[in-house]
Amino acid sequence: MAASPHREMWEKLNLDIEAHDGLLEVLGKFYGDIYLSQEGRLGGMEYLDFVLSEVHGLRIREIQDARAAGKKVIGSFCVFVPEELTLAANAIQVGLCAGADAGKEEAEKLVPRNTCALIKSFIGFKLARICPYTESCDLIIGETTCDGKKKAYEAFGELVPMHVMEVPQQKNACDRTLWKSEILRYKDRLEALTGNTITAENLKKGIRIINDRRRALQRLNALRAAVPAPISGRDVLLINQVSFYDDPIRFTESIGKLCDQLEERIQKKEGIVPESTPRLMLSGCPMAVPNWKLPYIVEGSGAVVVGEESCIGTRNTRDLVDESGQTVEEMIDAICDRYMKIDCACFTPNTERLENIADMAKELKADGVIHYALMFCQPYAHEAFKVEKALREADIPMLSIETDYSMEDAEQLKTRVEAFVEMVS
Amino acid sequence: MAASPHREMWEKLNLDIEAHDGLLEVLGKFYGDIYLSQEGRLGGMEYLDFVLSEVHGLRIREIQDARAAGKKVIGSFCVFVPEELTLAANAIQVGLCAGADAGKEEAEKLVPRNTCALIKSFIGFKLARICPYTESCDLIIGETTCDGKKKAYEAFGELVPMHVMEVPQQKNACDRTLWKSEILRYKDRLEALTGNTITAENLKKGIRIINDRRRALQRLNALRAAVPAPISGRDVLLINQVSFYDDPIRFTESIGKLCDQLEERIQKKEGIVPESTPRLMLSGCPMAVPNWKLPYIVEGSGAVVVGEESCIGTRNTRDLVDESGQTVEEMIDAICDRYMKIDCACFTPNTERLENIADMAKELKADGVIHYALMFCQPYAHEAFKVEKALREADIPMLSIETDYSMEDAEQLKTRVEAFVEMVS
């Protein structure tokens, strides 16, 4: 492996160079096997291939250049952190590494073994010093969406600068009041960190940029309803994953071009797979880069994934912020209302999610749904029972899977997925 | 086994008589082995023995008689449900069965296998129809203290009449506002259910009754600081457990008499164990009846338990409601403030708990602390790491245990506990 041109930058970020080289090598091999091996991909996917190949390189360089010019960097692990405000304060928001086993043994000295892989991963990446995003952050925003993260942030907060937002657990008037005060607390924190004041003008712009990104992804999701499926599920997952890392304006433009190509393909009735390919939707926990395990297994089992009902998927793009607000107060209210619509399993009850899943499965003409819960993720593991019931009532078959980031169960998963694909065919 | 005089009542409650007989038989045997076998117990413990022997009998009869006279019965699983209000509305509040493996296989059809034993237990008891408390409830109050319960109540709520109170996750001003509105929502619900209005007069009385019970238990806890220990940990755990079932006024009187006896014993420098016996404190998850496994193992390993830092222990009795309020509004505020002091692991951060544990261990002259987390209880499993660190800084040894309700690991636990007892001796 030739020395990377980014090595000096990584050293400055205090990465463990050797371990980080190892990570990139594995990531590259994985990407080649899972992504580049696909046939008939759209030209527009080259943008994604490039972004991913430089996700620890050029994008980090951009971020470092921005920091040198005075910008602040905010890290997050959750779609509840309102990026509209982050942009309004002229800061950059990025997702942090949480999708691969890294530093697991060390992480288990800080959090219980019965903690989901995503949480152990972000702690492990920090302890192993191999996430250039985590190391680039001026502030990391936690939230109280599950017990695992809520309590893990207490340990994580001893390693990084943190601010925790409280996400309410019901959707009554008092919950909206609490959430609004948490948004205002985040606004104060951002203004103090950046030295910039959030004004009606820059907040309006922030809302527009993030809404545009959501609209691009909504368009992509609508195009997937075409038969035959015009794009693989792996590729759309990658697009959703990249949306947390790349510059939002550049990302939106690139996805727009990709969607243009998709439309051409659909007009020609071309697909990435034959028309008869069983169409499956994934639903549940987020899949962070490079957690491509399940889509790879599903699409290697003769099916195509046509939807991701998850935070790295439609949960993050379904709802827009109302753009009619003119004052900061009105826009904060619109942001508050938009985020209160999120159908996260942290809410009780969370019946909207059941309706959204059934609607989405029908719109995407899915033949079945695979519910995906990370092992020890209690909120989504509980909801799996309710989703199965709701889908049964809608006559949509469901397979419930609980797994983590290891490849130990890959063969067993493949067997179960293949049987499910055969059943829905 | 002779037919019980309560059989007809249990049939009316739609209990599964055969399964319930089996439960009582096991409970009786357990109680004989763990409690009645103890030597040198105080005469005052006869009250507890009687209450426990009639916990499914005479106490249920009392409750049924009260219901026949128009009283309502509220069930709960958590110390956040404000019993002051329940009493003010002339209702009865009881804890529900959650301390033994019952109906586990059936429960696992409604909640994930990776759910703590306490949650599976309350669902299992309901499905198996063997908890006369659950069957006597007009309303069961859930809360959002952990993901496991929060989501399990959604399934449980399809089996019983439920009302869920949202407990906040931080202790800022907006959290107190949310909690106050939840208390007011509970008040409304109680008034609607009972047809009784909560007035300054009856609320003042409710606060007094519950504070008196807390004062009796505070006195008991203070007396345990004596060397040699005047009462076994098992017995104090039982007292705390019974406090959730028995009539609060009768309970307070009985514990007062028991404390008088304890004082006499202490004056004579008599103990339940020799002065040299290692003194251990338990800390962590609640132990519901008949979950006596760990105290029994600890006290069978040559140590004596001198404190229970748990919800069925000091977490429920440490703080009193301020009694100076004269209006309903003032009293609601006082209740709100008191409950916001609870150092539950649902809060982030929850540093008060660390201070409370260290203070308590010192006051009780504990030689060590055993931290007890139910398997899959994420909040307490996470805090175990922090408690260990805080105790290390206070030079107090700690043993961290994770277990469930089965006896499969009893021998292994005994080995670990014995080694710990030897270390602190």
mmCIF file of N, CA, C and O in Angstrom, chain A residues 74-118:
data_model
loop_
_atom_site.group_PDB
_atom_site.id
_atom_site.type_symbol
_atom_site.label_atom_id
_atom_site.label_comp_id
_atom_site.label_asym_id
_atom_site.label_seq_id
_atom_site.Cartn_x
_atom_site.Cartn_y
_atom_site.Cartn_z
ATOM 1 N N ILE A 74 -19.431 20.218 13.889
ATOM 2 C CA ILE A 74 -20.350 19.565 14.833
ATOM 3 C C ILE A 74 -20.524 18.118 14.404
ATOM 4 O O ILE A 74 -20.858 17.848 13.253
ATOM 5 N N GLY A 75 -20.328 17.197 15.325
ATOM 6 C CA GLY A 75 -20.557 15.785 15.021
ATOM 7 C C GLY A 75 -21.857 15.309 15.638
ATOM 8 O O GLY A 75 -22.289 15.832 16.668
ATOM 9 N N SER A 76 -22.495 14.316 14.995
ATOM 10 C CA SER A 76 -23.721 13.780 15.604
ATOM 11 C C SER A 76 -23.905 12.328 15.204
ATOM 12 O O SER A 76 -23.276 11.822 14.274
ATOM 13 N N PHE A 77 -24.794 11.660 15.923
ATOM 14 C CA PHE A 77 -25.129 10.260 15.650
ATOM 15 C C PHE A 77 -26.622 10.079 15.437
ATOM 16 O O PHE A 77 -27.132 8.969 15.543
ATOM 17 N N CYS A 78 -27.332 11.166 15.154
ATOM 18 C CA CYS A 78 -28.789 11.038 15.236
ATOM 19 C C CYS A 78 -29.467 12.086 14.383
ATOM 20 O O CYS A 78 -29.011 13.221 14.293
ATOM 21 N N VAL A 79 -30.589 11.714 13.772
ATOM 22 C CA VAL A 79 -31.322 12.626 12.895
ATOM 23 C C VAL A 79 -32.113 13.671 13.670
ATOM 24 O O VAL A 79 -32.793 14.502 13.064
ATOM 25 N N PHE A 80 -32.035 13.652 15.000
ATOM 26 C CA PHE A 80 -32.722 14.692 15.782
ATOM 27 C C PHE A 80 -31.893 15.973 15.932
ATOM 28 O O PHE A 80 -32.401 16.968 16.435
ATOM 29 N N VAL A 81 -30.636 15.926 15.535
ATOM 30 C CA VAL A 81 -29.797 17.125 15.686
ATOM 31 C C VAL A 81 -30.081 18.049 14.499
ATOM 32 O O VAL A 81 -29.797 17.698 13.351
ATOM 33 N N PRO A 82 -30.674 19.218 14.751
ATOM 34 C CA PRO A 82 -31.186 20.044 13.636
ATOM 35 C C PRO A 82 -30.068 20.748 12.868
ATOM 36 O O PRO A 82 -29.573 21.794 13.281
ATOM 37 N N GLU A 83 -29.723 20.164 11.729
ATOM 38 C CA GLU A 83 -28.622 20.677 10.910
ATOM 39 C C GLU A 83 -28.929 22.077 10.374
ATOM 40 O O GLU A 83 -28.014 22.838 10.057
ATOM 41 N N GLU A 84 -30.232 22.406 10.278
ATOM 42 C CA GLU A 84 -30.618 23.749 9.823
ATOM 43 C C GLU A 84 -29.934 24.807 10.700
ATOM 44 O O GLU A 84 -29.436 25.826 10.193
ATOM 45 N N LEU A 85 -29.939 24.593 11.997
ATOM 46 C CA LEU A 85 -29.324 25.550 12.926
ATOM 47 C C LEU A 85 -27.806 25.531 12.786
ATOM 48 O O LEU A 85 -27.151 26.571 12.843
ATOM 49 N N THR A 86 -27.264 24.338 12.619
ATOM 50 C CA THR A 86 -25.813 24.212 12.481
ATOM 51 C C THR A 86 -25.327 25.032 11.290
ATOM 52 O O THR A 86 -24.357 25.802 11.409
ATOM 53 N N LEU A 87 -26.040 24.880 10.173
ATOM 54 C CA LEU A 87 -25.653 25.642 8.984
ATOM 55 C C LEU A 87 -25.866 27.140 9.202
ATOM 56 O O LEU A 87 -25.044 27.960 8.776
ATOM 57 N N ALA A 88 -26.963 27.495 9.872
ATOM 58 C CA ALA A 88 -27.239 28.911 10.116
ATOM 59 C C ALA A 88 -26.101 29.553 10.910
ATOM 60 O O ALA A 88 -25.776 30.726 10.724
ATOM 61 N N ALA A 89 -25.483 28.771 11.784
ATOM 62 C CA ALA A 89 -24.368 29.298 12.578
ATOM 63 C C ALA A 89 -23.047 29.192 11.815
ATOM 64 O O ALA A 89 -21.964 29.344 12.390
ATOM 65 N N ASN A 90 -23.166 28.901 10.516
ATOM 66 C CA ASN A 90 -21.991 28.770 9.648
ATOM 67 C C ASN A 90 -21.036 27.671 10.104
ATOM 68 O O ASN A 90 -19.817 27.760 9.940
ATOM 69 N N ALA A 91 -21.593 26.633 10.676
ATOM 70 C CA ALA A 91 -20.780 25.478 11.073
ATOM 71 C C ALA A 91 -21.074 24.313 10.119
ATOM 72 O O ALA A 91 -22.000 24.370 9.306
ATOM 73 N N ILE A 92 -20.245 23.277 10.234
ATOM 74 C CA ILE A 92 -20.385 22.074 9.402
ATOM 75 C C ILE A 92 -20.896 20.957 10.297
ATOM 76 O O ILE A 92 -20.420 20.792 11.424
ATOM 77 N N GLN A 93 -21.881 20.192 9.813
ATOM 78 C CA GLN A 93 -22.342 19.049 10.606
ATOM 79 C C GLN A 93 -21.998 17.753 9.895
ATOM 80 O O GLN A 93 -22.253 17.608 8.700
ATOM 81 N N VAL A 94 -21.447 16.819 10.618
ATOM 82 C CA VAL A 94 -21.081 15.523 10.028
ATOM 83 C C VAL A 94 -21.514 14.379 10.938
ATOM 84 O O VAL A 94 -21.579 14.525 12.161
ATOM 85 N N GLY A 95 -21.815 13.245 10.308
ATOM 86 C CA GLY A 95 -22.019 12.022 11.062
ATOM 87 C C GLY A 95 -20.662 11.456 11.458
ATOM 88 O O GLY A 95 -19.653 11.745 10.812
ATOM 89 N N LEU A 96 -20.632 10.666 12.508
ATOM 90 C CA LEU A 96 -19.348 10.137 12.975
ATOM 91 C C LEU A 96 -19.295 8.623 12.772
ATOM 92 O O LEU A 96 -20.329 7.957 12.678
ATOM 93 N N CYS A 97 -18.097 8.086 12.721
ATOM 94 C CA CYS A 97 -17.900 6.652 12.465
ATOM 95 C C CYS A 97 -18.626 5.813 13.522
ATOM 96 O O CYS A 97 -18.427 6.016 14.722
ATOM 97 N N ALA A 98 -19.438 4.887 13.050
ATOM 98 C CA ALA A 98 -20.191 4.044 13.981
ATOM 99 C C ALA A 98 -20.669 2.757 13.323
ATOM 100 O O ALA A 98 -21.547 2.095 13.861
ATOM 101 N N GLY A 99 -20.067 2.396 12.181
ATOM 102 C CA GLY A 99 -20.629 1.286 11.430
ATOM 103 C C GLY A 99 -19.764 0.045 11.326
ATOM 104 O O GLY A 99 -20.096 -0.861 10.566
ATOM 105 N N ALA A 100 -18.657 0.003 12.094
ATOM 106 C CA ALA A 100 -17.797 -1.176 12.010
ATOM 107 C C ALA A 100 -17.246 -1.510 13.386
ATOM 108 O O ALA A 100 -17.086 -0.628 14.235
ATOM 109 N N ASP A 101 -16.977 -2.769 13.597
ATOM 110 C CA ASP A 101 -16.314 -3.164 14.838
ATOM 111 C C ASP A 101 -14.930 -2.551 14.860
ATOM 112 O O ASP A 101 -14.108 -2.816 13.984
ATOM 113 N N ALA A 102 -14.672 -1.716 15.861
ATOM 114 C CA ALA A 102 -13.341 -1.113 16.007
ATOM 115 C C ALA A 102 -13.150 -0.850 17.494
ATOM 116 O O ALA A 102 -14.059 -0.341 18.157
ATOM 117 N N GLY A 103 -12.027 -1.214 18.003
ATOM 118 C CA GLY A 103 -11.754 -0.956 19.421
ATOM 119 C C GLY A 103 -12.793 -1.537 20.356
ATOM 120 O O GLY A 103 -13.060 -0.985 21.424
ATOM 121 N N LYS A 104 -13.401 -2.654 19.936
ATOM 122 C CA LYS A 104 -14.516 -3.217 20.701
ATOM 123 C C LYS A 104 -14.120 -3.604 22.136
ATOM 124 O O LYS A 104 -14.826 -3.290 23.089
ATOM 125 N N GLU A 105 -12.976 -4.265 22.236
ATOM 126 C CA GLU A 105 -12.562 -4.706 23.583
ATOM 127 C C GLU A 105 -12.335 -3.520 24.515
ATOM 128 O O GLU A 105 -12.700 -3.560 25.690
ATOM 129 N N GLU A 106 -11.725 -2.474 23.973
ATOM 130 C CA GLU A 106 -11.507 -1.282 24.792
ATOM 131 C C GLU A 106 -12.836 -0.617 25.141
ATOM 132 O O GLU A 106 -13.039 -0.152 26.260
ATOM 133 N N ALA A 107 -13.756 -0.584 24.176
ATOM 134 C CA ALA A 107 -15.069 0.029 24.415
ATOM 135 C C ALA A 107 -15.809 -0.696 25.534
ATOM 136 O O ALA A 107 -16.495 -0.077 26.345
ATOM 137 N N GLU A 108 -15.619 -2.007 25.582
ATOM 138 C CA GLU A 108 -16.325 -2.793 26.605
ATOM 139 C C GLU A 108 -15.773 -2.554 28.015
ATOM 140 O O GLU A 108 -16.317 -3.077 28.984
ATOM 141 N N LYS A 109 -14.723 -1.772 28.101
ATOM 142 C CA LYS A 109 -14.268 -1.357 29.441
ATOM 143 C C LYS A 109 -15.028 -0.115 29.912
ATOM 144 O O LYS A 109 -14.946 0.279 31.065
ATOM 145 N N LEU A 110 -15.733 0.530 28.980
ATOM 146 C CA LEU A 110 -16.468 1.762 29.323
ATOM 147 C C LEU A 110 -17.984 1.591 29.290
ATOM 148 O O LEU A 110 -18.708 2.352 29.930
ATOM 149 N N VAL A 111 -18.448 0.630 28.494
ATOM 150 C CA VAL A 111 -19.897 0.378 28.405
ATOM 151 C C VAL A 111 -20.129 -1.128 28.492
ATOM 152 O O VAL A 111 -19.236 -1.917 28.195
ATOM 153 N N PRO A 112 -21.347 -1.532 28.891
ATOM 154 C CA PRO A 112 -21.604 -2.960 29.075
ATOM 155 C C PRO A 112 -21.486 -3.749 27.770
ATOM 156 O O PRO A 112 -21.703 -3.205 26.687
ATOM 157 N N ARG A 113 -21.163 -5.011 27.904
ATOM 158 C CA ARG A 113 -21.084 -5.865 26.726
ATOM 159 C C ARG A 113 -22.436 -5.949 26.021
ATOM 160 O O ARG A 113 -22.500 -6.015 24.814
ATOM 161 N N ASN A 114 -23.524 -5.898 26.793
ATOM 162 C CA ASN A 114 -24.871 -5.945 26.212
ATOM 163 C C ASN A 114 -25.283 -4.588 25.636
ATOM 164 O O ASN A 114 -26.386 -4.104 25.891
ATOM 165 N N THR A 115 -24.396 -3.961 24.914
ATOM 166 C CA THR A 115 -24.664 -2.673 24.279
ATOM 167 C C THR A 115 -24.622 -2.904 22.783
ATOM 168 O O THR A 115 -23.835 -3.718 22.306
ATOM 169 N N CYS A 116 -25.437 -2.182 22.022
ATOM 170 C CA CYS A 116 -25.523 -2.454 20.591
ATOM 171 C C CYS A 116 -24.205 -2.106 19.893
ATOM 172 O O CYS A 116 -23.407 -1.292 20.384
ATOM 173 N N ALA A 117 -23.990 -2.716 18.745
ATOM 174 C CA ALA A 117 -22.731 -2.576 18.006
ATOM 175 C C ALA A 117 -22.456 -1.131 17.609
ATOM 176 O O ALA A 117 -21.301 -0.691 17.585
ATOM 177 N N LEU A 118 -23.507 -0.371 17.299
ATOM 178 C CA LEU A 118 -23.318 1.012 16.852
ATOM 179 C C LEU A 118 -22.685 1.851 17.968
ATOM 180 O O LEU A 118 -21.770 2.648 17.726
#
